[in-house]
Amino acid sequence: MPTQLAPLINWFETSIVGSPLWSGLGLVAAALFGLFVLWTAFKLLARGIRSVSETLSSRKRRSTQGFGIAVAPIVGPGGGKQTKAVIAALQEHLGLFTFGSPFEIVKAPRIRTRGAKGLRASAVRYLERSSTDLVLWGARTSGKQTPSEVEILSCAGSLAPADAMHFEGFFPLLTPQNQDITFRVAAYLVARALQPGLSDGSAFKAEKLEPVADILVTCLENPDAIQERTRRTLEHDYSSMALNIGGETHLTRVAKLRRQSLSSEEKLPPSFEVHARIDLGRALLGLAAISFDPVRVREAMDHLKIAVDMLKSDEVLQLAQITNQAVQQGQAMLANRKRFSVTGGSTI
């Protein structure tokens, strides 16, 4: 057998081993293999460093009081600048909306999908590992002047990461020229996700809400700097706060804002229109209580009646009405049973 392979071995040694071409290809292959090994080692090292960093951050968060807020990179054109701007906005303005509660802002790694799991699953995993209360990430699809599409996963103060509340929306373009408004808007939207009670004016005391309400009014006076959807959110929250605070100034502002929205030519979402009419009706009744005006009272009643008619078509309220009727039927049956048992009669 070795004798039969001798010609082949000789040919290999003379034609392949001694060939400059094959020697060069072998050198290139060895170099590529070496680069692959280095790249793999660097990737594993980076992953290890990130894991250690997250672990250290987790330990730090467990020993720190207050809210932990993580900001992941916003990807897309201009995403790096917007990420830095979001962090700056939170550092500068978030304290205005947390009512003195301490907070810590940390930089999170980019939120990536893992296999069939989506971004939200990755965000939940990060919340569990980092012990933060909220993680924010986003994307910019096209153009450097467009708003950022942002997603937030928030434990809302007490929820487990697996049950965290998910929010999505748009952050306005954050620039040095408009930062007086847009930075506060971004900080408020994060605070709103962190403390959902901000959208309910009765969740906090009026004296706490008044400075926040004044900030929202200032933002609403500059509609060009924010998206329409964001403007509606701010208008809803301000109206809820103002009605709880009371006073002629706030009630007048609510009436003005809600009238403008209802009189616009654009088609309003039904839920927004219902809230707008209820808020306008309540504001007008509040103003009439300060200085009686029958015209205001009639206008308030008109808006409230329209809101009631719109609510009648709501499936949830219809289900609640059916459930309430069933409960009343059960109570009536128990009452009849008790009456018949006392009188010796029969319920059959």
Short mmCIF file of C-alpha atoms in Angstrom, two decimals:
data_model
loop_
_atom_site.label_atom_id
_atom_site.label_comp_id
_atom_site.label_asym_id
_atom_site.label_seq_id
_atom_site.Cartn_x
_atom_site.Cartn_y
_atom_site.Cartn_z
CA MET A 1 0.00 0.00 0.00
CA PRO A 2 2.73 2.53 0.83
CA THR A 3 4.40 1.68 -2.50
CA GLN A 4 1.19 2.49 -4.37
CA LEU A 5 0.87 5.88 -2.60
CA ALA A 6 4.49 6.85 -3.21
CA PRO A 7 3.83 8.57 -6.59
CA LEU A 8 0.93 10.53 -5.08
CA ILE A 9 3.05 11.61 -2.11
CA ASN A 10 5.87 12.69 -4.40
CA TRP A 11 3.47 14.68 -6.57
CA PHE A 12 1.99 16.40 -3.50
CA GLU A 13 5.43 17.33 -2.17
CA THR A 14 6.66 18.70 -5.50
CA SER A 15 3.46 20.32 -6.84
CA ILE A 16 1.61 21.47 -3.72
CA VAL A 17 4.07 21.89 -0.86
CA GLY A 18 6.68 23.56 -3.00
CA SER A 19 4.24 25.76 -4.92
CA PRO A 20 4.36 29.49 -4.05
CA LEU A 21 0.64 29.81 -4.94
CA TRP A 22 -0.49 27.16 -2.52
CA SER A 23 1.88 28.41 0.13
CA GLY A 24 0.35 31.88 -0.23
CA LEU A 25 -3.19 30.50 -0.03
CA GLY A 26 -2.25 28.57 3.07
CA LEU A 27 -0.84 31.70 4.66
CA VAL A 28 -4.02 33.64 3.84
CA ALA A 29 -6.18 30.85 5.24
CA ALA A 30 -4.11 30.79 8.42
CA ALA A 31 -4.40 34.57 8.74
CA LEU A 32 -8.19 34.45 8.25
CA PHE A 33 -8.50 31.68 10.80
CA GLY A 34 -6.42 33.71 13.24
CA LEU A 35 -8.65 36.76 12.71
CA PHE A 36 -11.75 34.62 13.26
CA VAL A 37 -10.33 33.31 16.52
CA LEU A 38 -9.46 36.84 17.66
CA TRP A 39 -12.92 38.15 16.71
CA THR A 40 -14.62 35.30 18.58
CA ALA A 41 -12.43 35.87 21.63
CA PHE A 42 -13.14 39.62 21.54
CA LYS A 43 -16.88 38.96 21.27
CA LEU A 44 -16.81 36.59 24.23
CA LEU A 45 -14.74 39.09 26.22
CA ALA A 46 -17.18 41.92 25.45
CA ARG A 47 -20.10 39.72 26.46
CA GLY A 48 -18.34 38.83 29.70
CA ILE A 49 -17.57 42.48 30.49
CA ARG A 50 -21.19 43.43 29.82
CA SER A 51 -22.43 40.61 32.05
CA VAL A 52 -20.11 41.69 34.87
CA SER A 53 -21.18 45.31 34.39
CA GLU A 54 -24.86 44.37 34.63
CA THR A 55 -24.17 42.29 37.72
CA LEU A 56 -22.34 45.16 39.43
CA SER A 57 -25.14 47.53 38.43
CA SER A 58 -27.65 45.09 39.88
CA ARG A 59 -25.80 44.97 43.19
CA LYS A 60 -25.61 48.74 43.27
CA ARG A 61 -29.33 49.12 42.56
CA ARG A 62 -30.29 46.72 45.33
CA SER A 63 -28.51 48.92 47.86
CA THR A 64 -29.82 52.23 46.48
CA GLN A 65 -33.13 53.79 47.48
CA GLY A 66 -35.39 55.45 44.95
CA PHE A 67 -36.18 54.73 41.33
CA GLY A 68 -33.74 52.99 39.01
CA ILE A 69 -34.10 54.14 35.39
CA ALA A 70 -32.20 52.48 32.56
CA VAL A 71 -31.80 54.10 29.14
CA ALA A 72 -30.82 51.81 26.27
CA PRO A 73 -29.46 53.19 22.98
CA ILE A 74 -31.96 54.61 20.51
CA VAL A 75 -30.98 53.06 17.18
CA GLY A 76 -31.22 54.67 13.76
CA PRO A 77 -30.12 57.98 12.18
CA GLY A 78 -29.12 60.40 14.93
CA GLY A 79 -29.97 57.84 17.60
CA GLY A 80 -26.76 58.38 19.54
CA LYS A 81 -27.41 62.11 19.97
CA GLN A 82 -31.03 61.48 20.95
CA THR A 83 -29.98 58.90 23.54
CA LYS A 84 -27.60 61.40 25.14
CA ALA A 85 -30.32 64.05 25.01
CA VAL A 86 -32.84 61.75 26.74
CA ILE A 87 -30.36 61.07 29.55
CA ALA A 88 -29.65 64.80 29.89
CA ALA A 89 -33.39 65.57 29.96
CA LEU A 90 -33.99 63.03 32.72
CA GLN A 91 -31.06 64.22 34.79
CA GLU A 92 -32.23 67.82 34.54
CA HIS A 93 -36.02 67.59 34.74
CA LEU A 94 -37.20 64.21 36.07
CA GLY A 95 -37.00 65.46 39.65
CA LEU A 96 -39.77 67.96 38.84
CA PHE A 97 -42.24 65.08 38.46
CA THR A 98 -41.13 62.57 41.12
CA PHE A 99 -42.11 64.79 44.07
CA GLY A 100 -38.72 64.58 45.73
CA SER A 101 -38.21 60.83 45.38
CA PRO A 102 -34.56 59.99 44.64
CA PHE A 103 -33.69 58.29 41.38
CA GLU A 104 -30.69 56.92 39.56
CA ILE A 105 -30.15 56.86 35.79
CA VAL A 106 -28.01 54.09 34.32
CA LYS A 107 -26.99 53.30 30.75
CA ALA A 108 -28.33 49.98 29.53
CA PRO A 109 -26.93 47.88 26.68
CA ARG A 110 -28.83 47.82 23.41
CA ILE A 111 -32.07 45.85 23.71
CA ARG A 112 -31.87 43.03 21.16
CA THR A 113 -34.15 40.17 20.23
CA ARG A 114 -33.04 36.71 21.29
CA GLY A 115 -34.23 33.92 19.00
CA ALA A 116 -38.01 33.91 18.66
CA LYS A 117 -38.41 36.23 21.65
CA GLY A 118 -39.12 39.89 20.99
CA LEU A 119 -37.62 43.06 22.37
CA ARG A 120 -40.02 43.09 25.28
CA ALA A 121 -38.78 39.71 26.53
CA SER A 122 -35.22 41.01 26.39
CA ALA A 123 -36.29 44.13 28.29
CA VAL A 124 -37.94 42.00 31.00
CA ARG A 125 -34.74 39.99 31.32
CA TYR A 126 -32.73 43.19 31.73
CA LEU A 127 -35.10 44.49 34.43
CA GLU A 128 -34.67 41.24 36.34
CA ARG A 129 -30.88 41.31 36.13
CA SER A 130 -30.34 45.01 36.77
CA SER A 131 -32.96 45.56 39.50
CA THR A 132 -34.06 48.78 37.80
CA ASP A 133 -37.67 49.98 37.82
CA LEU A 134 -37.85 51.13 34.22
CA VAL A 135 -36.02 50.55 30.95
CA LEU A 136 -36.37 52.73 27.87
CA TRP A 137 -35.33 51.93 24.31
CA GLY A 138 -36.27 53.22 20.89
CA ALA A 139 -35.63 53.53 17.18
CA ARG A 140 -35.46 56.19 14.51
CA THR A 141 -36.59 54.94 11.12
CA SER A 142 -35.72 57.77 8.74
CA GLY A 143 -34.53 61.34 8.72
CA LYS A 144 -32.64 63.24 11.37
CA GLN A 145 -35.54 65.64 12.02
CA THR A 146 -38.19 63.02 12.80
CA PRO A 147 -39.35 62.13 16.33
CA SER A 148 -38.06 58.98 18.01
CA GLU A 149 -40.27 55.93 18.40
CA VAL A 150 -39.82 54.96 22.04
CA GLU A 151 -40.86 51.96 24.12
CA ILE A 152 -40.82 51.79 27.90
CA LEU A 153 -41.20 48.85 30.25
CA SER A 154 -42.01 50.00 33.78
CA CYS A 155 -42.55 48.19 37.05
CA ALA A 156 -44.69 51.19 38.07
CA GLY A 157 -43.16 51.19 41.54
CA SER A 158 -44.28 47.76 42.74
CA LEU A 159 -44.81 45.31 39.86
CA ALA A 160 -42.55 42.35 39.13
CA PRO A 161 -40.55 42.60 35.88
CA ALA A 162 -42.67 39.86 34.28
CA ASP A 163 -45.79 41.96 34.98
CA ALA A 164 -44.24 45.30 34.01
CA MET A 165 -46.42 47.80 32.15
CA HIS A 166 -45.55 48.46 28.51
CA PHE A 167 -45.76 51.94 27.00
CA GLU A 168 -45.03 53.10 23.47
CA GLY A 169 -45.14 56.45 21.76
CA PHE A 170 -43.04 59.25 20.32
CA PHE A 171 -40.46 61.48 21.89
CA PRO A 172 -40.09 64.88 20.22
CA LEU A 173 -36.81 65.64 18.49
CA LEU A 174 -34.54 66.83 21.30
CA THR A 175 -32.25 69.67 20.24
CA PRO A 176 -30.48 72.52 22.06
CA GLN A 177 -32.84 74.96 20.32
CA ASN A 178 -36.06 73.47 21.74
CA GLN A 179 -34.79 71.83 24.93
CA ASP A 180 -36.76 74.15 27.23
CA ILE A 181 -39.94 72.39 26.09
CA THR A 182 -38.95 69.01 24.65
CA PHE A 183 -36.65 68.02 27.52
CA ARG A 184 -39.48 68.56 30.00
CA VAL A 185 -41.91 66.64 27.79
CA ALA A 186 -39.54 63.66 27.57
CA ALA A 187 -38.92 63.71 31.33
CA TYR A 188 -42.66 63.90 32.06
CA LEU A 189 -43.48 60.97 29.76
CA VAL A 190 -40.89 58.83 31.57
CA ALA A 191 -42.21 59.96 34.96
CA ARG A 192 -45.74 59.11 33.80
CA ALA A 193 -44.65 55.56 32.97
CA LEU A 194 -42.80 55.35 36.28
CA GLN A 195 -45.81 56.70 38.22
CA PRO A 196 -49.02 55.99 36.22
CA GLY A 197 -50.97 57.92 38.85
CA LEU A 198 -49.86 61.15 37.15
CA SER A 199 -52.55 60.54 34.53
CA ASP A 200 -55.17 60.54 37.31
CA GLY A 201 -55.52 63.95 38.91
CA SER A 202 -57.02 62.46 42.08
CA ALA A 203 -54.02 60.20 42.79
CA PHE A 204 -51.93 62.98 44.36
CA LYS A 205 -52.63 65.97 46.56
CA ALA A 206 -53.48 69.21 44.79
CA GLU A 207 -50.49 71.10 46.21
CA LYS A 208 -48.15 68.48 44.72
CA LEU A 209 -49.81 68.56 41.33
CA GLU A 210 -49.96 72.33 40.84
CA PRO A 211 -46.27 72.78 39.82
CA VAL A 212 -46.59 69.83 37.43
CA ALA A 213 -49.79 71.26 35.95
CA ASP A 214 -48.07 74.61 35.35
CA ILE A 215 -45.24 72.85 33.47
CA LEU A 216 -47.74 70.96 31.29
CA VAL A 217 -49.52 74.21 30.43
CA THR A 218 -46.23 75.72 29.29
CA CYS A 219 -45.58 72.69 27.08
CA LEU A 220 -49.10 72.82 25.61
CA GLU A 221 -48.58 76.45 24.67
CA ASN A 222 -45.85 75.29 22.25
CA PRO A 223 -47.67 72.67 20.13
CA ASP A 224 -45.20 72.86 17.23
CA ALA A 225 -42.49 71.18 19.33
CA ILE A 226 -44.50 68.03 20.14
CA GLN A 227 -46.43 65.34 18.26
CA GLU A 228 -50.24 65.43 18.14
CA ARG A 229 -50.50 62.17 20.06
CA THR A 230 -48.20 63.52 22.76
CA ARG A 231 -50.16 66.76 22.90
CA ARG A 232 -53.37 64.83 23.55
CA THR A 233 -51.68 62.92 26.36
CA LEU A 234 -50.45 66.12 28.00
CA GLU A 235 -53.85 67.79 27.54
CA HIS A 236 -55.65 64.84 29.13
CA ASP A 237 -53.30 64.74 32.11
CA TYR A 238 -53.38 68.50 32.65
CA SER A 239 -57.18 68.57 32.53
CA SER A 240 -57.37 65.78 35.10
CA MET A 241 -54.92 67.59 37.39
CA ALA A 242 -56.56 71.00 36.93
CA LEU A 243 -60.04 69.71 37.76
CA ASN A 244 -58.65 68.21 40.96
CA ILE A 245 -56.75 71.39 41.86
CA GLY A 246 -59.72 73.64 41.11
CA GLY A 247 -59.65 77.42 40.96
CA GLU A 248 -60.91 79.76 38.27
CA THR A 249 -57.58 79.96 36.41
CA HIS A 250 -57.20 76.22 35.95
CA LEU A 251 -60.88 75.66 35.14
CA THR A 252 -60.76 78.39 32.49
CA ARG A 253 -57.69 76.79 30.91
CA VAL A 254 -59.36 73.37 30.83
CA ALA A 255 -62.45 74.82 29.17
CA LYS A 256 -60.31 76.61 26.56
CA LEU A 257 -58.14 73.57 25.76
CA ARG A 258 -61.07 71.17 25.53
CA ARG A 259 -63.12 73.55 23.38
CA GLN A 260 -60.21 73.92 20.95
CA SER A 261 -59.82 70.17 20.63
CA LEU A 262 -63.53 69.52 20.14
CA SER A 263 -63.88 72.30 17.57
CA SER A 264 -60.96 71.11 15.43
CA GLU A 265 -61.69 69.57 12.05
CA GLU A 266 -59.59 66.46 12.67
CA LYS A 267 -61.30 63.22 13.67
CA LEU A 268 -60.73 62.58 17.35
CA PRO A 269 -60.36 59.12 18.89
CA PRO A 270 -63.65 58.24 20.65
CA SER A 271 -61.98 57.78 24.05
CA PHE A 272 -60.30 61.19 23.78
CA GLU A 273 -63.55 62.88 22.74
CA VAL A 274 -65.46 61.35 25.65
CA HIS A 275 -62.86 62.56 28.16
CA ALA A 276 -62.74 65.98 26.49
CA ARG A 277 -66.52 66.46 26.75
CA ILE A 278 -66.62 65.26 30.35
CA ASP A 279 -63.73 67.56 31.32
CA LEU A 280 -65.31 70.51 29.51
CA GLY A 281 -68.63 69.88 31.22
CA ARG A 282 -67.02 69.62 34.65
CA ALA A 283 -64.92 72.76 34.07
CA LEU A 284 -67.98 74.77 32.99
CA LEU A 285 -69.95 73.59 36.02
CA GLY A 286 -67.03 74.54 38.25
CA LEU A 287 -66.91 78.02 36.73
CA ALA A 288 -70.68 78.36 37.12
CA ALA A 289 -70.33 77.45 40.79
CA ILE A 290 -67.86 80.33 41.22
CA SER A 291 -69.99 82.79 39.26
CA PHE A 292 -73.39 81.45 38.25
CA ASP A 293 -74.09 81.57 34.52
CA PRO A 294 -77.05 79.57 33.15
CA VAL A 295 -75.51 79.55 29.66
CA ARG A 296 -72.44 77.76 31.00
CA VAL A 297 -74.60 75.26 32.86
CA ARG A 298 -76.63 74.46 29.72
CA GLU A 299 -73.46 74.05 27.64
CA ALA A 300 -71.98 71.79 30.31
CA MET A 301 -75.09 69.62 30.36
CA ASP A 302 -75.06 69.34 26.56
CA HIS A 303 -71.49 68.05 26.53
CA LEU A 304 -72.11 65.66 29.42
CA LYS A 305 -75.21 64.22 27.73
CA ILE A 306 -73.23 63.59 24.53
CA ALA A 307 -70.54 61.87 26.58
CA VAL A 308 -73.15 59.65 28.25
CA ASP A 309 -74.59 58.67 24.86
CA MET A 310 -71.10 57.81 23.60
CA LEU A 311 -70.39 55.73 26.69
CA LYS A 312 -73.56 53.70 26.20
CA SER A 313 -71.98 52.07 23.15
CA ASP A 314 -68.87 51.05 25.07
CA GLU A 315 -68.66 47.24 25.24
CA VAL A 316 -67.07 47.24 28.69
CA LEU A 317 -69.82 49.42 30.13
CA GLN A 318 -72.48 47.30 28.45
CA LEU A 319 -70.95 44.21 30.03
CA ALA A 320 -70.84 45.99 33.40
CA GLN A 321 -74.52 46.87 33.05
CA ILE A 322 -75.46 43.27 32.24
CA THR A 323 -73.39 42.05 35.20
CA ASN A 324 -75.05 44.58 37.50
CA GLN A 325 -78.50 43.43 36.37
CA ALA A 326 -77.53 39.82 37.10
CA VAL A 327 -76.32 40.80 40.59
CA GLN A 328 -79.59 42.63 41.26
CA GLN A 329 -81.53 39.57 40.09
CA GLY A 330 -79.57 37.37 42.51
CA GLN A 331 -80.17 39.78 45.38
CA ALA A 332 -83.90 39.80 44.59
CA MET A 333 -83.99 35.99 44.60
CA LEU A 334 -82.29 35.87 48.01
CA ALA A 335 -84.70 38.46 49.37
CA ASN A 336 -87.72 36.51 48.10
CA ARG A 337 -86.33 33.26 49.55
CA LYS A 338 -85.93 34.89 52.95
CA ARG A 339 -89.45 36.36 52.81
CA PHE A 340 -91.05 33.05 51.87
CA SER A 341 -89.13 31.14 54.54
CA VAL A 342 -90.38 33.58 57.19
CA THR A 343 -94.03 33.36 56.08
CA GLY A 344 -93.93 29.60 55.60
CA GLY A 345 -94.50 29.85 51.86
CA SER A 346 -92.71 28.05 49.08
CA THR A 347 -90.37 29.48 46.50
CA ILE A 348 -91.16 26.69 44.03
#
